[in-house]
XYZ file of C-alpha atoms in Angstrom:
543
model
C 14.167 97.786 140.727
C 17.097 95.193 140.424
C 20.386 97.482 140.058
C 22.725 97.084 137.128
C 25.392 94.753 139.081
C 22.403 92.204 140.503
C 23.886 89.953 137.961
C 27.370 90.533 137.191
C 29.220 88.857 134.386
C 31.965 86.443 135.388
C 35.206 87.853 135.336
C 36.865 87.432 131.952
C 39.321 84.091 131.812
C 43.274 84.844 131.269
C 44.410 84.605 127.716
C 46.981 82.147 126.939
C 50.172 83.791 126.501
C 51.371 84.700 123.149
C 53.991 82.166 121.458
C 56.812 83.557 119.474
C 57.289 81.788 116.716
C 61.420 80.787 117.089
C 62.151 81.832 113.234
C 60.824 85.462 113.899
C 62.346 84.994 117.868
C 66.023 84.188 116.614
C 65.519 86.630 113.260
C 65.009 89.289 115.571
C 67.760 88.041 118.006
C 70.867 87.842 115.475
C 69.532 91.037 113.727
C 68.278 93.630 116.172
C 69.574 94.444 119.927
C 66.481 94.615 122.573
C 67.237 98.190 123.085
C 66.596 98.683 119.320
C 63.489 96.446 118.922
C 62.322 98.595 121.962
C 63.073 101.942 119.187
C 61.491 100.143 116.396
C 58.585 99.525 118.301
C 58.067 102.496 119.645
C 58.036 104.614 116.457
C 57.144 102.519 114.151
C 55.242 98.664 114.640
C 52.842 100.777 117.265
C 51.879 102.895 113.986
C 51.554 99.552 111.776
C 48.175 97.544 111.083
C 46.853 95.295 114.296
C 47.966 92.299 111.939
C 51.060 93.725 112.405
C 51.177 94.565 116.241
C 49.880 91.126 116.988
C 52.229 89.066 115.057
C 55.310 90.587 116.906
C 56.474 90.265 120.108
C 56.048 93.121 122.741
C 59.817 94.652 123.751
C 59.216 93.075 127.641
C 59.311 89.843 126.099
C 61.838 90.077 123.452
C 64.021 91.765 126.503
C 63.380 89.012 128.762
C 64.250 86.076 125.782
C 67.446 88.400 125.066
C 68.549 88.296 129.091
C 67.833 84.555 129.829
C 70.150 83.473 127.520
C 74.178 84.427 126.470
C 73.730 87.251 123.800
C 77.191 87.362 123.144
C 77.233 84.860 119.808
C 73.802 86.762 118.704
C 75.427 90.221 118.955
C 78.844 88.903 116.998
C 76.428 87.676 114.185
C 74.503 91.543 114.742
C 77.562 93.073 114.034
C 79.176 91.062 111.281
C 75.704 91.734 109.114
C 75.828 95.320 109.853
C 79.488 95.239 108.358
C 78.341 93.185 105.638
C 75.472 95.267 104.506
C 77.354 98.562 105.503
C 80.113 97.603 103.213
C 78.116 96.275 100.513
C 75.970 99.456 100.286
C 79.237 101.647 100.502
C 81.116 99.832 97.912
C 78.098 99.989 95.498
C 77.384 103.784 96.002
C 81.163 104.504 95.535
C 80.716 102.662 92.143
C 77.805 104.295 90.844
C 79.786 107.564 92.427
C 82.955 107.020 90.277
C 80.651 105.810 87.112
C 78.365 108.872 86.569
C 80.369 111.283 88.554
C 84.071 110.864 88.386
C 84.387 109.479 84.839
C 81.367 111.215 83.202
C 81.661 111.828 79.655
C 84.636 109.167 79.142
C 84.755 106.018 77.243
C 84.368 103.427 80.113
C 85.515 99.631 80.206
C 82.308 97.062 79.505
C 82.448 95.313 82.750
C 81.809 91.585 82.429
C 78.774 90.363 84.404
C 79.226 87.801 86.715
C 77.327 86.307 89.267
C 76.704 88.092 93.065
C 78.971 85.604 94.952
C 81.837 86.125 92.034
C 81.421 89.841 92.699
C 84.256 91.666 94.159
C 82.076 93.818 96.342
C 80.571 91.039 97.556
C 83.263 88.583 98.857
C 85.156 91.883 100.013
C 82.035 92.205 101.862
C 81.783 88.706 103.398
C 85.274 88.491 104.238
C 85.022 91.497 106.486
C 82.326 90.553 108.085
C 83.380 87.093 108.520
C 86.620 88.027 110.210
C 84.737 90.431 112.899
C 82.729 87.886 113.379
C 85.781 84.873 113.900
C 87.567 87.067 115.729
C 85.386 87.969 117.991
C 84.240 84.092 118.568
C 87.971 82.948 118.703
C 88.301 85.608 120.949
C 85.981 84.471 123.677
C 87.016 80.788 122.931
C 90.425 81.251 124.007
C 89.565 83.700 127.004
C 87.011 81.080 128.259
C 89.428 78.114 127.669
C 92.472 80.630 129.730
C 90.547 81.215 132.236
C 88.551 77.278 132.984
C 92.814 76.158 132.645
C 93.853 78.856 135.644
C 91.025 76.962 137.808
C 92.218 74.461 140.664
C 89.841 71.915 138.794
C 92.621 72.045 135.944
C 95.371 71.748 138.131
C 95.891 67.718 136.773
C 95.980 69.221 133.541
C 98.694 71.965 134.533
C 100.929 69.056 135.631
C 100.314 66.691 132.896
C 100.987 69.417 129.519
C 103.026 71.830 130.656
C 103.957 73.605 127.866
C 100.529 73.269 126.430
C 98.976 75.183 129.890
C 101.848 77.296 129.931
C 100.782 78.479 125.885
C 97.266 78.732 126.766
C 97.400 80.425 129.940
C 99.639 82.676 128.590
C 98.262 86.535 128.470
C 98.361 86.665 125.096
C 96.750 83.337 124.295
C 93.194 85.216 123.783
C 95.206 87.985 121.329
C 97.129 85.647 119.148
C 94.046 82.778 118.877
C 91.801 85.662 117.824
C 93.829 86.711 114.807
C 93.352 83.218 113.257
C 90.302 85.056 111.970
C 92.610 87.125 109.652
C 92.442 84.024 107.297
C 89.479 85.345 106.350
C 90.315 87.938 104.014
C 91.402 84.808 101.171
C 87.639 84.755 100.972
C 88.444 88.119 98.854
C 90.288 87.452 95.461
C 94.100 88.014 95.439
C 94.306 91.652 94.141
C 95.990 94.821 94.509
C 93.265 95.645 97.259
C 93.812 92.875 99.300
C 97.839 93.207 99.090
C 97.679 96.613 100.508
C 95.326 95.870 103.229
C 98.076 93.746 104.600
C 101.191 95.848 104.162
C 98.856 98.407 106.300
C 98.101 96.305 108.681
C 101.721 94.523 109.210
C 103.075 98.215 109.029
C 100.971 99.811 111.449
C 100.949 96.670 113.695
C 104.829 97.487 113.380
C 104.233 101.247 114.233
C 102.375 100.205 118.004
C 105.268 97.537 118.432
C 107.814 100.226 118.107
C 105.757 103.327 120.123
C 105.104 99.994 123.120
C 109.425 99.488 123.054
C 109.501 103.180 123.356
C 106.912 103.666 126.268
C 108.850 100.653 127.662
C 111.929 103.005 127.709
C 114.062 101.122 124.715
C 114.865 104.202 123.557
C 114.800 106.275 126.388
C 118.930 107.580 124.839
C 118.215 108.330 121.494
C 119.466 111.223 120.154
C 116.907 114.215 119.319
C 116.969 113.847 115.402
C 116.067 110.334 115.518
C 112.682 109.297 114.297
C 110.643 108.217 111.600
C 111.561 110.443 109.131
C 114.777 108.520 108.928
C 113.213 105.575 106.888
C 111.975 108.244 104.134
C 115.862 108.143 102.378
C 115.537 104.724 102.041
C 111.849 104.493 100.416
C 112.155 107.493 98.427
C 115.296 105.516 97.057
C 113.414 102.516 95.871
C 110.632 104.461 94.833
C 112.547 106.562 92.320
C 114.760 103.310 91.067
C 111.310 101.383 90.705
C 109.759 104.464 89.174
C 112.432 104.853 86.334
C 113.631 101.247 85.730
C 110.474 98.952 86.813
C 107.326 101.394 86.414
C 105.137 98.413 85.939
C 105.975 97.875 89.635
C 105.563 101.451 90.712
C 101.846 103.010 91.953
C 100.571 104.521 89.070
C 99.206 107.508 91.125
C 102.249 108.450 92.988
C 103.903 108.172 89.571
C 100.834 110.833 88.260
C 101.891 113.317 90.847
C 105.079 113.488 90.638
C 104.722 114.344 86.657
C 102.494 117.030 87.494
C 104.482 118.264 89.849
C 107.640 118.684 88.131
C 107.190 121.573 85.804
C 110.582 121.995 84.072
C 112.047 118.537 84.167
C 109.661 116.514 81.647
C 108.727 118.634 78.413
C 105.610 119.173 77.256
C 104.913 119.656 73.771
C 104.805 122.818 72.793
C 101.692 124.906 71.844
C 103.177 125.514 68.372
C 104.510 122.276 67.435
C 102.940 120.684 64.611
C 100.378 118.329 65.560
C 101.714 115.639 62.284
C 105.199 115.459 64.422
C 105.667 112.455 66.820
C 106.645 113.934 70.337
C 107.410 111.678 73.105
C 105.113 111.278 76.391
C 106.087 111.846 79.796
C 106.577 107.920 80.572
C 108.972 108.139 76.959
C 111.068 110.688 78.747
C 111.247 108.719 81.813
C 111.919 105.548 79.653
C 114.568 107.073 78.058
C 116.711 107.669 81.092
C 116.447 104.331 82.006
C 117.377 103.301 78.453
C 120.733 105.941 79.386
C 121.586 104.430 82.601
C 121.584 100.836 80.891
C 124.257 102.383 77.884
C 126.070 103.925 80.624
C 125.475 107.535 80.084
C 125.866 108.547 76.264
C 127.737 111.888 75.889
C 125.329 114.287 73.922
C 126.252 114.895 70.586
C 124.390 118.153 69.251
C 122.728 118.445 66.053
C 123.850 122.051 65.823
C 127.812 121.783 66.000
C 127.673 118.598 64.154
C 124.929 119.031 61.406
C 126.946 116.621 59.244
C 126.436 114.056 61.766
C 122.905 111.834 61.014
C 122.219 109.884 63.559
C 123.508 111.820 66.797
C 121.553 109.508 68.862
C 121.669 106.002 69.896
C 119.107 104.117 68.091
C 117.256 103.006 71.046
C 116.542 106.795 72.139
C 115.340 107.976 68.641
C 112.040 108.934 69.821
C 113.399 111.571 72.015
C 114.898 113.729 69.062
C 112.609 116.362 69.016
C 113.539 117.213 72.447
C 117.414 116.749 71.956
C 118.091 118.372 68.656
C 117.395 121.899 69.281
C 119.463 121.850 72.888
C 121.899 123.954 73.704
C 125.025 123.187 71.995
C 127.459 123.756 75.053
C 125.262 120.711 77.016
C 127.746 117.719 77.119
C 125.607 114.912 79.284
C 122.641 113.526 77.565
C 120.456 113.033 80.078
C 121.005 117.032 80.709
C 120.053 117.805 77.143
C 116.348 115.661 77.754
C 115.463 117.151 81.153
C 116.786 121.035 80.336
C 117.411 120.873 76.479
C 117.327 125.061 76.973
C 119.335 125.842 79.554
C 122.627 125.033 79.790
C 123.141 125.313 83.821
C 122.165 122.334 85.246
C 121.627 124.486 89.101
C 119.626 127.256 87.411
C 117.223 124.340 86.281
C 116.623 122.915 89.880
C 116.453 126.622 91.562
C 113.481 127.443 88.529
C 112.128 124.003 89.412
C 111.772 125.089 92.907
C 110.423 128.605 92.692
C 108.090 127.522 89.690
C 106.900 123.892 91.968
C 106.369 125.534 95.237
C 103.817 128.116 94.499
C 101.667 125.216 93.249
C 101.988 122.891 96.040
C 101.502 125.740 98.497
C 97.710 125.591 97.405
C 97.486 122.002 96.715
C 98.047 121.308 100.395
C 96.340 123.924 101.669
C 93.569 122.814 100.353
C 94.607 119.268 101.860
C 95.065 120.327 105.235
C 92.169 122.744 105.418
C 89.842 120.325 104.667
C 91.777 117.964 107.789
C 91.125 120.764 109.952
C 87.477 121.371 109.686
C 86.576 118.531 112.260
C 88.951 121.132 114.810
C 86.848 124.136 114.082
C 86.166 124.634 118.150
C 89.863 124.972 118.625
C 89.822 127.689 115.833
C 87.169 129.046 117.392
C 89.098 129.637 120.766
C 92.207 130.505 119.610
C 92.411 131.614 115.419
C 95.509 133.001 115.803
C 97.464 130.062 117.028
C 96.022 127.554 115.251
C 96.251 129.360 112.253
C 99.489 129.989 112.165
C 100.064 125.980 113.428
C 97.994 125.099 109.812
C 100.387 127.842 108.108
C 103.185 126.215 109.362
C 102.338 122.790 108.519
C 101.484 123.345 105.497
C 105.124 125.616 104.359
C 107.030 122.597 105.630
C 105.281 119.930 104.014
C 105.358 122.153 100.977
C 109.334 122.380 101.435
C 109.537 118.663 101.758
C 107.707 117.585 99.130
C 108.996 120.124 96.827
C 112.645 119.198 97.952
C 112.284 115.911 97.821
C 111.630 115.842 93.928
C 113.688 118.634 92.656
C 116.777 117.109 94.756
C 115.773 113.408 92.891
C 115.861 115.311 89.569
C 118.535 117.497 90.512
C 120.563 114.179 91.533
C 120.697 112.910 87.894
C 122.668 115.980 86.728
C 124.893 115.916 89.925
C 125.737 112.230 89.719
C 126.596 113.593 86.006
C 129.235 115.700 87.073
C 130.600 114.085 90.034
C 130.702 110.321 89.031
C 132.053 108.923 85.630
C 130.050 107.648 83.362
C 130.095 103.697 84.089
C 130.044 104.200 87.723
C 126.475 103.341 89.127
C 124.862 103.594 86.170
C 121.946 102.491 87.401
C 121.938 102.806 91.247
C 122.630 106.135 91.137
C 118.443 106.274 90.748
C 118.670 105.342 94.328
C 121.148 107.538 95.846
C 119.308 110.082 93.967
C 116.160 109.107 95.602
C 117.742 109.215 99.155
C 119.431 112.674 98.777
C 115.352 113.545 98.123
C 114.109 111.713 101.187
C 116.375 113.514 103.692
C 114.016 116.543 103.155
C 111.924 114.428 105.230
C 114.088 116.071 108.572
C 111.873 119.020 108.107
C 108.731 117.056 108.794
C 110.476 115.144 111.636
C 107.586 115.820 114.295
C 104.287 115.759 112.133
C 105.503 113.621 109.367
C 104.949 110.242 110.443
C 101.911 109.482 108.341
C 103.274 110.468 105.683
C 107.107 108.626 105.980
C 105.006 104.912 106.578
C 102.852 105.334 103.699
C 105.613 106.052 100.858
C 107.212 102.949 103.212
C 104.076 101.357 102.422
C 104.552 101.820 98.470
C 108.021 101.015 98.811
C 107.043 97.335 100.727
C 104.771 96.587 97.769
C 106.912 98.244 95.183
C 110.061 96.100 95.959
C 107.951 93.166 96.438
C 106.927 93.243 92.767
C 110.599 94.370 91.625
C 111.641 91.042 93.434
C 109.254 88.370 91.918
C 109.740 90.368 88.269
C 113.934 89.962 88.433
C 113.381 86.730 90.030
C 114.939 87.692 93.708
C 112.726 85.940 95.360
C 109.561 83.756 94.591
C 105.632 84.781 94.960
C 104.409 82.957 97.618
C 100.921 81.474 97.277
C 98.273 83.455 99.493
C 101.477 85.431 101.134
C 99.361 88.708 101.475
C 96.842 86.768 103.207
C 99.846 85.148 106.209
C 101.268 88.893 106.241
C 97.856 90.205 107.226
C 97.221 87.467 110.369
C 100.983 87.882 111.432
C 100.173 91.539 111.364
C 96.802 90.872 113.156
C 98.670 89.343 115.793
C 100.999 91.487 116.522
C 98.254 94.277 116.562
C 96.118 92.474 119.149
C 99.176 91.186 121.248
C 100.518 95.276 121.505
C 96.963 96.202 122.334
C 96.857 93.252 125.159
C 100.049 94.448 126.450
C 99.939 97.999 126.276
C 97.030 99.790 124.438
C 98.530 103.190 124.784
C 101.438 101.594 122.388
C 98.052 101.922 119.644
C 97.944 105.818 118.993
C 94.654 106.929 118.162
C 91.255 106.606 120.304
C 89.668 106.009 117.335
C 91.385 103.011 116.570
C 91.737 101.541 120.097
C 88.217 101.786 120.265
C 87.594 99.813 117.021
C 90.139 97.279 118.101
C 87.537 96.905 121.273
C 85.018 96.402 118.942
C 86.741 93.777 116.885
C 87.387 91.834 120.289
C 83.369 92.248 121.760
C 84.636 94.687 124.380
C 81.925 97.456 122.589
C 83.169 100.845 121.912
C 85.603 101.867 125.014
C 88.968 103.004 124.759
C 91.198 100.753 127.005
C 93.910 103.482 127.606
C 91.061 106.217 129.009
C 89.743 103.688 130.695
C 93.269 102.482 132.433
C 93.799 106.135 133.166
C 90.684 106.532 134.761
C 90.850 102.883 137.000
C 94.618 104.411 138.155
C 92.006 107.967 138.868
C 89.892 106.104 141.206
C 92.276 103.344 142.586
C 94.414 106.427 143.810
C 91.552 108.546 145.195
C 90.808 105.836 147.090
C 94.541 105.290 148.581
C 94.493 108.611 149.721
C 91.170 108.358 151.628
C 91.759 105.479 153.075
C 95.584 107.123 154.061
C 93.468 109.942 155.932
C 91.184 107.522 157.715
């Protein structure tokens, strides 16, 4: 009997290779990483229908595709469309957040539709994305074209432009070209947004500058109080002269908290005032003082000594006669009579304002910094007691600071009341009150820092507006968007130079991703080169 193999069947012929069809291939290049197709495969196309499984390529192949070409360009566009979709889906969550969370059960604006590429989320959006992905191609550009002109094949070139080699050779070449990409953010309508993404970036660009000149040893003889806290004075100044005198150029939320937080200073209505009676609103109040300062400080005339007297008032400050015509009769400054219309002692007011204000702050920023300190639950872990009493601490002085700051600015009007006459400063003196207020910043000389640049922030885009409203100075078309690429540049030329200069690993490690370098901190990195370069020495010294 013939066995089973007496006739074999002829070995099977090779398949043809699969094809990849290039709109899939380059779909899947410029929107998933090999190493992520390899995931996606894994756990989810080998569960799919065969029509599935067939129709894609195998990981091997998409790896091999990936790895015979330059993946750089492919992973810039990866990244700017995971920035574009990560801020498109963030914006529109924090909008349906703020509709039917945050402002549920008030009357809301009817928002005027417009089309998806007028939308503010969306060109926000794009013009992130587009400027990691510029900056990242500029970057590369300019390294390339640095390091092709340091090449003995350029040398002709060298000799010929000079200054043009000399610019493009230069260290910073790559840093500065890169930033060009900042002109991205016009893609984003001129708004209040887009104004303070600038002064943040200029500012903080500013901040590494400084902290670089300081590792450099500029300021190796300063004296122990110097420091940051020193600019508070001077914001806290403008802030309080702006807030008074130019509110429309004052942010409307620092404005909000410092009304809440100043019990005694702006009266409330009563409870048992009559509802039919006009009584003037906590901007009326502030109005008011301005409207004082401009008439040079009115003496107060009280109703009760001088009943006989009708109008007691100017007539521009009529609306503030329910608070100044039961005052106390032996009140002589106006301005006293609106901000303590019951008690007579103008220092009794500011210590009550202090012992009424602090209690309430205490827990505000407890709260605050509590929350801060959750991501640094190990360290509580290890050691409560210290770093309990650190969070204790920190949050009593910024308590002090903040409450001192704005009773001493409130205190200031009645001071400059006593000690200055009348047409002396009459409007300034909003200023010098502010800056008496901002030297409380001295108590939060070591930890403050964050909190000293952003009122400079506000201040930057506070004065800005004063400016262009008194006519200082002119608006200059697209300004915000020049302040944000000069800012840019300075950023990326510190972080060239000396990326310690950039506190925070969070951020040096973002600025690595902005540039293609992935997500590596250059400074740990430096430190550990220096690690192994001097390990090395030393074995080399004993051999």
């Amino acid at each position: 009997m013939a066995s089973a193999d007496a006739y074999p069947s002829p070995p099977p012929s090779p398949q043809p290779p699969t094809k990849i069809d290039p709109v899939l291939r380059n779909a899947l290049r410029y929107t998933i990483s090999a190493k992520e197709y390899k995931t996606l495969h894994q756990y989810l196309i080998t569960r799919s229908p065969r029509v599935v499984r067939t129709s894609v390529p195998q990981p091997p192949k998409l790896d091999a595709i990936v790895h015979n070409r330059d993946d750089y360009n492919a992973a810039a566009v990866r990244a700017s469309l995971r920035v574009f979709v990560a801020s498109q889906t963030g914006l529109k969550t924090w909008d349906l957040f703020t509709t039917h969370v945050l402002q549920r059960g008030r009357p809301q604006k009817q928002k005027l539709k417009t089309s998806i590429f007028k939308s503010p989320n969306f060109r926000l959006s794009l013009s992130l994305s587009l400027i990691l992905l510029l900056h990242r191609l500029l970057h590369r550009f300019f390294s390339r074209l640095r390091s092709n002109l340091l090449t003995r094949d350029a040398a002709p070139f060298r000799r010929r432009n000079p200054r043009v080699s000399k610019t493009l050779t230069s260290r910073i070449a790559p840093a500065i070209g890169a930033s060009l990409a900042g002109f991205a953010l016009g893609v984003y309508p001129g708004d209040q947004l887009r104004i303070t993404i600038a002064i943040y970036v200029a500012t903080r660009a500013a901040e590494f500058a400084y902290n670089a000149l300081e590792n450099d040893g500029w300021f190796k003889d300063k004296p122990w109080w110097w420091g940051s806290w020193m600019l508070m004075p001077l914001a806290a100044g403008q802030l309080l002269h702006a807030f008074v005198l130019d509110r429309d150029c004052f942010p409307e939320a620092y404005g909000n908290f410092i009304m809440k937080s100043t019990p005694n200073y702006v009266q409330r209505r009563p409870p048992s005032y009559p509802d039919s009676l006009p009584w003037p609103t906590t901007n009326g109040i502030v109005d008011s003082l301005a409207e004082m300062a401009k008439l040079n400080w009115p003496p107060f005339v009280s109703p009760i000594l001088f009943p006989n007297i009708s109008n007691t008032l100017p007539p521009t400050l009529t609306p503030i006669s329910p608070i100044t015509s039961p005052a106390h009769p032996s009140i002589r400054s106006l301005s006293c009579a609106v901000l303590h219309p019951s008690d007579p002692s103008c220092l009794r007011t500011n210590i009550t304002f202090h012992l009424t204000a602090f209690p309430a702050l205490v827990k505000f920023f407890a709260l605050i910094f509590s929350v801060f300190a959750l991501p640094r639950y190990k360290s509580f872990i290890d050691g409560p007691t210290k770093e309990l009493n650190a969070l204790a601490k920190r949050i009593l002085l910024m308590t002090a600071f903040i409450t001192g700051s704005i009773g001493t600015s409130w205190g200031s009007i009645c001071l400059f009341q006593q000690l200055l006459p009348r047409t002396f400063l009459s409007t300034q003196r909003f200023f010098w009150g502010g800056f008496l207020g901002g030297l409380w910043g001295f108590l939060e000389r070591k930890n403050g820092r964050g909190t000293f640049l952003m009122s400079v922030r506000l201040s930057i885009d506070s004065l800005w507006k004063v400016g262009v409203k008194r006519g200082w100075w002119k608006g200059v078309k697209n300004g915000d968007v020049w302040v944000f690429v000069a800012g840019m540049m300075l950023l990326n030329v510190v972080y060239e130079v000396d990326p310690k200069a950039v506190s925070g690993g969070v951020l040096r490690k973002g600025i690595g991703m902005l540039r293609g370098d992935g997500w590596v901190d250059r400074a740990a990195a430096g430190v550990e080169r220096k690690t192994e370069r001097g390990t090395e020495g030393e074995v080399i010294g004993k051999a």
